XYZ file of C-alpha atoms in Angstrom:
559
model
C -32.885 -40.959 12.807
C -32.679 -42.034 9.161
C -30.744 -39.788 6.861
C -29.272 -39.729 3.391
C -25.960 -37.861 3.071
C -24.187 -37.039 -0.171
C -20.426 -36.698 -0.008
C -18.598 -35.080 -2.899
C -15.481 -33.249 -3.863
C -15.600 -29.558 -4.727
C -15.663 -28.526 -8.405
C -11.908 -28.037 -8.462
C -10.845 -31.283 -6.848
C -10.504 -29.975 -3.282
C -12.192 -32.422 -0.879
C -15.490 -30.996 0.220
C -18.698 -31.950 1.981
C -21.681 -29.691 1.643
C -25.216 -30.713 2.554
C -28.622 -29.191 2.276
C -31.521 -30.403 4.375
C -34.608 -30.454 2.181
C -37.445 -31.859 4.285
C -38.253 -33.877 7.346
C -41.130 -36.219 8.177
C -41.725 -38.575 11.055
C -42.990 -42.106 10.488
C -44.298 -44.444 13.241
C -42.991 -47.468 11.285
C -39.716 -48.518 9.655
C -38.521 -46.581 6.637
C -38.967 -49.245 3.938
C -42.726 -49.789 4.219
C -45.575 -49.694 6.766
C -45.948 -52.890 8.793
C -48.694 -55.302 7.737
C -50.308 -56.788 10.825
C -52.905 -59.496 11.159
C -55.568 -59.336 13.794
C -53.748 -61.977 15.786
C -50.442 -60.182 15.754
C -49.347 -58.879 19.120
C -46.698 -56.185 19.305
C -45.129 -54.584 22.319
C -45.496 -50.858 21.676
C -42.281 -50.153 23.528
C -40.362 -51.608 20.579
C -41.886 -49.175 18.114
C -40.269 -45.748 18.166
C -40.724 -42.992 15.628
C -38.029 -42.747 12.975
C -37.181 -39.338 11.566
C -36.188 -39.249 7.914
C -34.030 -36.285 6.947
C -32.903 -36.498 3.344
C -29.728 -34.483 2.863
C -28.690 -33.935 -0.698
C -25.435 -32.292 -1.766
C -25.555 -29.611 -4.426
C -22.123 -30.586 -5.730
C -21.022 -32.993 -8.433
C -17.887 -35.046 -8.468
C -15.897 -36.374 -11.343
C -17.681 -38.496 -13.979
C -21.031 -37.604 -12.496
C -20.916 -40.278 -9.777
C -22.277 -39.622 -6.332
C -21.538 -41.406 -3.110
C -24.544 -41.992 -0.923
C -24.390 -42.892 2.714
C -27.592 -43.995 4.403
C -27.838 -44.159 8.174
C -30.754 -44.952 10.417
C -31.153 -44.544 14.134
C -34.046 -44.168 16.484
C -34.534 -40.894 18.224
C -37.082 -39.038 20.252
C -38.271 -35.584 19.305
C -36.236 -32.893 21.116
C -37.920 -31.383 24.105
C -38.819 -27.742 23.824
C -36.596 -25.437 25.842
C -38.583 -23.730 28.603
C -38.627 -19.928 28.312
C -36.799 -19.643 31.616
C -33.897 -21.703 30.206
C -33.423 -19.789 26.958
C -29.686 -19.145 26.323
C -28.325 -15.723 27.230
C -28.049 -13.600 24.108
C -26.463 -10.541 25.636
C -22.809 -9.687 26.242
C -20.243 -12.210 27.411
C -19.797 -10.933 30.941
C -16.141 -11.788 31.660
C -14.768 -10.034 28.536
C -17.133 -7.126 29.183
C -15.889 -6.767 32.760
C -12.268 -6.925 31.565
C -12.939 -4.134 29.093
C -14.698 -1.934 31.665
C -12.016 -2.607 34.290
C -9.298 -1.475 31.865
C -11.019 1.834 31.294
C -11.912 2.444 34.956
C -8.399 1.713 36.245
C -6.755 3.997 33.707
C -9.394 6.687 34.265
C -8.501 7.019 37.966
C -4.721 6.868 37.571
C -2.916 10.208 38.044
C -2.814 12.219 34.846
C 0.793 12.694 33.630
C 2.161 16.207 33.507
C 1.532 17.798 30.143
C -1.577 15.713 29.377
C -5.033 17.267 29.580
C -7.788 15.596 31.584
C -9.920 15.142 28.452
C -7.070 13.446 26.604
C -6.498 11.040 29.505
C -10.189 10.198 29.776
C -10.401 9.561 26.052
C -7.321 7.323 26.227
C -9.076 5.313 28.968
C -12.176 4.851 26.828
C -10.117 4.099 23.716
C -8.069 1.379 25.429
C -11.199 -0.103 27.003
C -12.754 -0.235 23.534
C -9.648 -1.904 22.101
C -9.756 -4.542 24.864
C -13.435 -5.076 24.066
C -12.674 -5.424 20.364
C -10.016 -8.038 21.150
C -12.074 -10.045 23.664
C -15.415 -9.461 21.862
C -18.077 -9.487 24.585
C -20.338 -8.254 21.765
C -19.916 -7.908 17.990
C -17.281 -5.350 17.028
C -19.752 -2.690 15.914
C -21.636 -2.953 19.197
C -18.407 -2.660 21.228
C -17.366 0.424 19.266
C -20.806 1.959 19.740
C -20.520 1.420 23.508
C -17.160 3.206 23.406
C -18.664 6.178 21.578
C -21.571 6.208 24.005
C -19.190 6.286 26.970
C -17.217 9.164 25.463
C -20.407 11.197 24.961
C -21.901 10.254 28.356
C -18.761 11.374 30.210
C -18.605 14.618 28.177
C -15.187 13.561 26.905
C -16.433 14.095 23.357
C -19.440 15.896 22.007
C -21.903 13.856 19.984
C -20.791 15.485 16.739
C -17.129 14.793 17.564
C -17.767 11.168 18.544
C -19.596 10.444 15.290
C -17.500 12.724 13.082
C -15.673 9.886 11.334
C -18.907 8.588 9.837
C -18.319 11.385 7.341
C -14.801 10.127 6.601
C -14.505 8.578 3.109
C -12.372 5.569 4.100
C -14.998 3.645 6.167
C -17.513 4.189 3.386
C -15.059 3.019 0.750
C -14.600 -0.186 2.739
C -18.371 -0.698 3.067
C -18.812 -0.094 -0.662
C -16.193 -2.762 -1.313
C -18.457 -5.370 0.284
C -21.338 -4.306 -1.976
C -19.066 -4.694 -5.002
C -18.090 -8.155 -3.773
C -21.770 -9.094 -3.599
C -22.259 -8.226 -7.291
C -18.986 -9.873 -8.255
C -20.088 -13.200 -6.802
C -23.822 -12.942 -7.575
C -23.310 -12.436 -11.316
C -20.839 -15.307 -11.607
C -18.064 -13.008 -12.817
C -16.106 -13.789 -9.674
C -16.307 -17.519 -10.363
C -15.307 -16.989 -13.983
C -12.166 -15.044 -13.023
C -11.460 -17.436 -10.158
C -11.562 -20.413 -12.511
C -9.224 -18.570 -14.884
C -6.739 -18.095 -12.047
C -7.077 -21.704 -10.941
C -6.605 -22.956 -14.498
C -3.293 -21.089 -14.653
C -1.942 -21.353 -11.103
C -4.269 -23.655 -9.163
C -2.243 -26.856 -9.035
C -0.973 -25.645 -5.634
C -2.352 -23.289 -3.002
C 1.032 -21.572 -2.723
C 1.153 -20.886 -6.457
C -2.360 -19.493 -6.329
C -1.373 -17.205 -3.442
C 1.730 -15.880 -5.172
C -0.243 -15.143 -8.344
C -2.582 -12.903 -6.321
C 0.257 -11.282 -4.357
C 2.177 -10.170 -7.442
C -0.976 -9.177 -9.325
C -1.796 -6.790 -6.492
C 1.777 -5.472 -6.414
C 1.642 -4.728 -10.154
C -1.545 -2.685 -9.690
C -0.238 -0.861 -6.598
C 1.601 2.032 -8.312
C -1.429 2.737 -10.532
C -4.167 2.711 -7.857
C -3.256 5.109 -5.024
C -5.736 3.654 -2.544
C -5.000 0.390 -0.767
C -8.645 0.303 0.355
C -9.796 0.473 -3.271
C -7.354 -2.205 -4.438
C -8.181 -4.553 -1.584
C -11.920 -4.011 -1.455
C -12.869 -3.273 -5.034
C -10.647 -5.781 -6.821
C -9.003 -8.411 -4.651
C -11.554 -9.127 -1.914
C -14.226 -10.199 -4.450
C -11.652 -12.272 -6.335
C -10.231 -13.952 -3.235
C -13.704 -14.727 -1.875
C -14.664 -16.283 -5.202
C -11.514 -18.403 -5.211
C -12.166 -19.589 -1.669
C -15.752 -20.563 -2.435
C -14.746 -22.251 -5.698
C -12.225 -24.336 -3.772
C -14.682 -25.364 -1.058
C -13.530 -22.967 1.667
C -16.473 -21.119 3.204
C -17.115 -19.046 6.310
C -19.109 -20.676 9.082
C -19.065 -24.323 8.001
C -15.666 -25.354 9.354
C -13.899 -25.195 5.995
C -12.229 -21.802 6.509
C -8.767 -23.365 6.928
C -8.900 -25.292 3.663
C -7.717 -22.235 1.784
C -9.522 -19.062 2.858
C -7.779 -18.319 6.174
C -4.276 -18.474 4.742
C -5.208 -16.711 1.515
C -7.020 -13.812 3.207
C -4.202 -13.217 5.709
C -1.556 -13.500 2.996
C -3.284 -11.038 0.679
C -3.712 -8.582 3.551
C -0.134 -8.757 4.828
C 1.302 -8.376 1.344
C -0.994 -5.433 0.589
C 0.848 -3.364 3.221
C 4.149 -4.370 1.612
C 3.102 -3.319 -1.893
C 1.765 -0.050 -0.433
C 5.216 0.711 0.953
C 7.009 0.083 -2.352
C 5.720 3.029 -4.404
C 5.014 6.668 -3.700
C 1.627 6.365 -5.430
C 0.593 3.040 -3.859
C -1.049 4.517 -0.758
C -2.919 7.776 -0.301
C -0.817 8.877 2.689
C 2.579 8.333 1.004
C 2.651 11.804 -0.592
C 1.984 13.223 2.884
C 5.147 11.506 4.145
C 7.123 12.935 1.220
C 5.726 16.405 1.840
C 6.503 16.345 5.581
C 9.986 15.058 4.824
C 10.603 17.970 2.480
C 9.336 20.470 5.071
C 11.594 18.936 7.738
C 14.874 18.191 5.936
C 14.418 20.237 2.720
C 15.020 17.193 0.514
C 12.432 15.929 -1.986
C 11.593 12.213 -2.186
C 10.744 11.546 -5.837
C 8.765 8.607 -7.261
C 11.878 6.958 -8.721
C 13.965 7.481 -5.581
C 11.214 5.939 -3.430
C 10.775 2.914 -5.730
C 14.533 2.346 -6.109
C 15.061 2.304 -2.332
C 12.041 0.059 -1.663
C 12.229 -2.437 -4.523
C 14.753 -4.901 -3.034
C 13.390 -5.207 0.542
C 9.859 -5.069 -0.909
C 10.390 -7.987 -3.281
C 12.083 -10.022 -0.538
C 9.105 -9.417 1.760
C 6.622 -10.349 -0.978
C 8.452 -13.649 -1.430
C 9.085 -14.469 2.238
C 5.844 -13.435 3.995
C 3.455 -15.773 2.085
C 5.879 -18.646 2.616
C 6.159 -18.007 6.374
C 2.371 -17.841 6.709
C 2.140 -21.027 4.642
C 4.313 -22.760 7.248
C 2.823 -21.341 10.467
C -0.821 -20.979 9.346
C -1.071 -23.492 6.498
C -4.095 -24.244 4.347
C -5.222 -27.827 4.822
C -5.423 -28.191 1.027
C -1.924 -27.683 -0.351
C -2.125 -29.277 -3.783
C -4.746 -30.333 -6.307
C -3.136 -31.506 -9.544
C -6.533 -31.923 -11.209
C -7.719 -28.409 -10.300
C -6.515 -26.625 -13.479
C -8.201 -29.215 -15.734
C -11.426 -29.114 -13.728
C -11.384 -25.313 -13.750
C -11.171 -25.324 -17.555
C -14.116 -27.709 -17.692
C -16.125 -25.407 -15.435
C -15.301 -22.452 -17.680
C -16.542 -24.379 -20.724
C -19.788 -25.225 -18.914
C -20.288 -21.569 -17.931
C -20.346 -20.599 -21.593
C -20.207 -16.974 -22.745
C -20.575 -14.089 -20.322
C -24.124 -13.190 -19.305
C -25.564 -9.689 -19.550
C -25.097 -9.109 -15.793
C -21.504 -10.322 -15.958
C -20.805 -7.865 -18.771
C -22.368 -5.008 -16.777
C -20.359 -6.013 -13.688
C -17.130 -6.173 -15.682
C -17.806 -2.813 -17.354
C -18.583 -1.227 -13.987
C -15.369 -2.639 -12.538
C -13.293 -1.234 -15.423
C -15.014 2.141 -15.031
C -14.322 2.246 -11.292
C -10.714 1.075 -11.570
C -10.147 3.567 -14.390
C -11.358 6.378 -12.160
C -9.139 5.128 -9.345
C -6.130 5.291 -11.684
C -6.898 8.539 -13.516
C -9.224 10.162 -10.981
C -6.528 12.615 -9.910
C -6.574 14.227 -13.338
C -10.385 14.338 -13.311
C -10.637 15.481 -9.678
C -12.597 12.328 -8.747
C -11.541 10.669 -5.498
C -11.679 6.935 -4.733
C -14.926 6.890 -2.745
C -16.742 8.992 -5.352
C -15.655 6.530 -8.039
C -16.921 3.632 -5.914
C -20.292 5.344 -5.346
C -20.599 5.891 -9.097
C -19.862 2.216 -9.713
C -22.403 1.060 -7.123
C -24.983 3.422 -8.623
C -24.565 1.690 -11.994
C -25.035 -1.719 -10.345
C -28.174 -0.539 -8.504
C -29.755 1.118 -11.553
C -29.176 -1.953 -13.728
C -30.400 -4.339 -11.020
C -27.144 -6.269 -10.879
C -27.193 -5.546 -7.138
C -30.340 -4.529 -5.266
C -30.559 -2.214 -2.290
C -32.048 -5.029 -0.211
C -28.909 -7.038 -0.881
C -26.787 -4.085 0.211
C -28.795 -3.790 3.430
C -28.318 -7.520 4.014
C -24.514 -7.132 3.974
C -24.315 -6.981 7.758
C -20.509 -7.260 7.765
C -20.256 -4.077 5.698
C -22.369 -2.061 8.134
C -20.644 -3.580 11.166
C -17.215 -2.727 9.719
C -18.338 0.797 8.874
C -19.466 1.283 12.491
C -16.415 0.037 14.369
C -13.855 1.469 11.949
C -15.439 4.937 11.986
C -15.616 4.827 15.790
C -11.905 4.019 16.117
C -10.952 6.695 13.592
C -12.917 9.288 15.590
C -11.410 8.357 18.965
C -7.861 8.083 17.595
C -8.249 11.399 15.801
C -9.297 13.199 18.960
C -6.439 11.663 20.926
C -4.237 13.591 18.516
C -6.352 16.770 18.668
C -6.301 16.700 22.472
C -2.480 16.677 22.387
C -1.800 13.176 23.705
C 0.203 12.093 20.640
C 2.282 15.282 20.668
C 3.040 14.700 24.370
C 4.069 11.103 23.619
C 6.349 12.177 20.755
C 8.047 14.858 22.860
C 8.569 12.405 25.724
C 10.174 9.868 23.384
C 12.445 12.533 21.916
C 13.670 13.575 25.363
C 14.230 10.015 26.597
C 15.982 8.669 23.494
C 18.009 11.826 23.022
C 19.303 11.594 26.571
C 20.595 8.019 26.268
C 23.830 8.997 24.519
C 23.681 6.085 22.056
C 25.059 5.831 18.527
C 22.759 7.075 15.794
C 22.130 3.494 14.636
C 20.925 2.408 18.103
C 18.951 5.605 18.666
C 17.294 5.293 15.272
C 16.453 1.645 15.978
C 14.645 2.630 19.188
C 12.807 5.431 17.403
C 11.752 3.049 14.638
C 10.301 0.540 17.104
C 8.418 3.219 19.037
C 7.097 4.796 15.847
C 6.069 1.407 14.429
C 4.313 -0.129 17.423
C 2.605 3.067 18.550
C 0.357 2.355 15.564
C -1.809 0.221 17.874
C -3.285 3.594 18.901
C -4.130 4.664 15.353
C -6.871 3.658 12.941
C -5.375 5.621 10.068
C -1.928 5.754 8.510
C -2.441 9.386 7.554
C -3.313 10.309 11.149
C -0.202 8.563 12.457
C 2.021 10.243 9.871
C 0.526 13.659 10.539
C 0.918 13.288 14.298
C 4.377 11.740 14.663
C 6.387 11.743 11.419
C 7.874 15.221 11.711
C 8.834 14.867 15.396
C 10.516 11.481 14.928
C 12.344 12.526 11.763
C 13.583 15.706 13.470
C 15.004 13.886 16.496
C 16.510 11.123 14.312
C 18.330 13.747 12.255
C 19.463 15.577 15.394
C 20.921 12.325 16.774
C 23.028 11.770 13.655
C 20.819 9.618 11.429
C 21.311 10.543 7.729
C 18.253 12.686 7.126
C 17.236 11.308 3.730
C 17.620 7.715 4.943
C 15.552 8.477 8.034
C 12.784 10.032 5.924
C 12.644 7.023 3.593
C 12.620 4.446 6.390
C 9.858 6.203 8.327
C 7.871 6.514 5.083
C 8.162 2.782 4.371
C 7.273 1.838 7.934
C 4.211 4.085 7.814
C 2.721 1.419 5.524
C 4.177 -1.738 7.039
C 2.881 -0.892 10.523
C -0.682 -1.189 9.188
C -0.346 -4.976 9.303
C -0.366 -5.321 13.089
C -4.112 -4.844 13.654
C -7.423 -5.257 11.854
C -7.942 -1.480 11.751
C -4.486 -0.018 11.101
C -4.724 0.469 7.327
C -7.522 0.622 4.773
C -7.120 -2.982 3.575
C -7.307 -4.413 7.110
C -11.069 -4.129 7.744
C -11.712 -5.366 4.208
C -9.898 -8.691 4.538
C -10.682 -9.184 8.231
C -14.361 -8.517 7.571
C -14.506 -11.524 5.233
C -14.644 -13.624 8.410
C -12.040 -16.285 7.614
C -9.502 -15.416 10.338
C -10.337 -15.129 14.084
C -9.332 -11.826 15.658
C -6.793 -13.325 18.073
C -4.961 -15.026 15.205
C -5.177 -11.862 13.098
C -3.374 -9.867 15.810
C -0.952 -12.664 16.711
C 0.190 -13.331 13.159
C 0.130 -9.593 12.499
C 2.710 -9.045 15.231
C 4.844 -11.955 14.034
C 4.872 -10.745 10.420
C 5.679 -7.225 11.615
C 8.873 -8.604 13.170
C 9.690 -10.409 9.915
C 9.135 -7.232 7.907
C 11.292 -5.149 10.245
C 14.132 -7.670 9.952
C 13.881 -7.697 6.154
C 13.501 -3.955 5.656
C 16.142 -2.905 8.190
C 18.475 -5.864 7.460
C 18.293 -6.575 3.724
C 17.111 -3.015 3.140
C 19.992 -1.599 5.160
C 22.509 -3.435 2.986
C 20.731 -2.258 -0.179
C 20.622 1.339 1.039
C 24.319 1.150 1.847
C 24.944 0.051 -1.736
C 22.861 3.004 -2.951
C 24.985 5.366 -0.861
C 22.153 6.484 1.443
C 24.382 6.045 4.506
């Protein structure tokens, strides 16, 4: 095969190879020119084999306009057509599918514990089978979740309306809308413009770029009371643009250059910033309200921020660095990147009409997220209004929205998990679990510090069974705070710690908090690594918040 390959560096100095096959023709003679044969010339036909020419031309430029061309030639035979009987299997991966089904079947036929209804136990079986399927992925996540809903309806564990009830929940739709916003952000070039601005200021190192995003998000957190809106409407489009600008794309083997680390870092720090302010996550006021109903003490905005600021800042500094060490980007430094980014900005020129519309729509949406409470406009309504502007002006088309398969897949599996987790609570399984924990821990006769530590771990890691922070808080917060207080834990301290952890626990899965499906759905981090690093960072956060935080709270006189 003869081919022409163009190797270049990415626009910002990060090494990159990107090729585009333009055409292909077969020639029965060498590439340079047809052979000229006389009548007396005798040629053995076995020496003449067709040569396939596949020109491959990079779309990128490198510094000073030079291009490096590599030309290779090799003989090859046309590939044989695959017989219909040998077509690859396109259905489910059978071993993961069997593992998922086996999990559900085994649990289904185990004896139902006393105090648990049959429906609750059956739904737990289906839920855990679905979780195993989501982890092992015999099919795409949306398909696995749909199978779980189908099983719950088929077995009469849930009615059809109950199984699909969460498709009317605003959070999955807010996440889907975030992907549509990201499409417009990148399509108009506004994402690249902002990305180049960031790179020009902080892009000499990947770590510096990451920290600039982390603290930008933390500064916006107290003003935008929806982590889904912050992650999906503002930072996902920006992070995707940065990754693409630096030559890190999904599906071409360049994910680890920058995108994998940056996506995971921005996600893990989003749960930290959500825990630092009363108004940084929609469910935080619910925690404060339940705390007041339980211990008759009000957690104010200032009290919350004062208690969270020290462990929060330590976590924001430590977590990106730990991920940088254990899951590093392959591109760590590019001294020329800021200069090249400035050159790219100069070449882009002034903002186009579509960029201006996109920027205006973004300001409108973010403004409604900040001040929507006064106007009685919630986050998803603001996002729908913003998307409507983009559709009417043609900045984004409906066909492009329909083509965002990740958005629809995320909407499907996230809504399915919310529905099943919600009905586990409605069927009384979570209440039974909370009461069992209270009895067991209360009967151990430990000091309040040890008892509270056990309660914290059980409260935190039971979040694997929840697809919503609000659902977890509503189901377990009051019971755990009550027993912690009864066992001697200072009530106000216990309320604050459980409130903080109600955000931090969202980092352990790809469905535990509103920002999780957003960043996971970008496709840069495999699911197994997402869960593995999620667990590891959860341990780091617990050590920081209970260790450094404990010392800080002692200094504040909370215990």
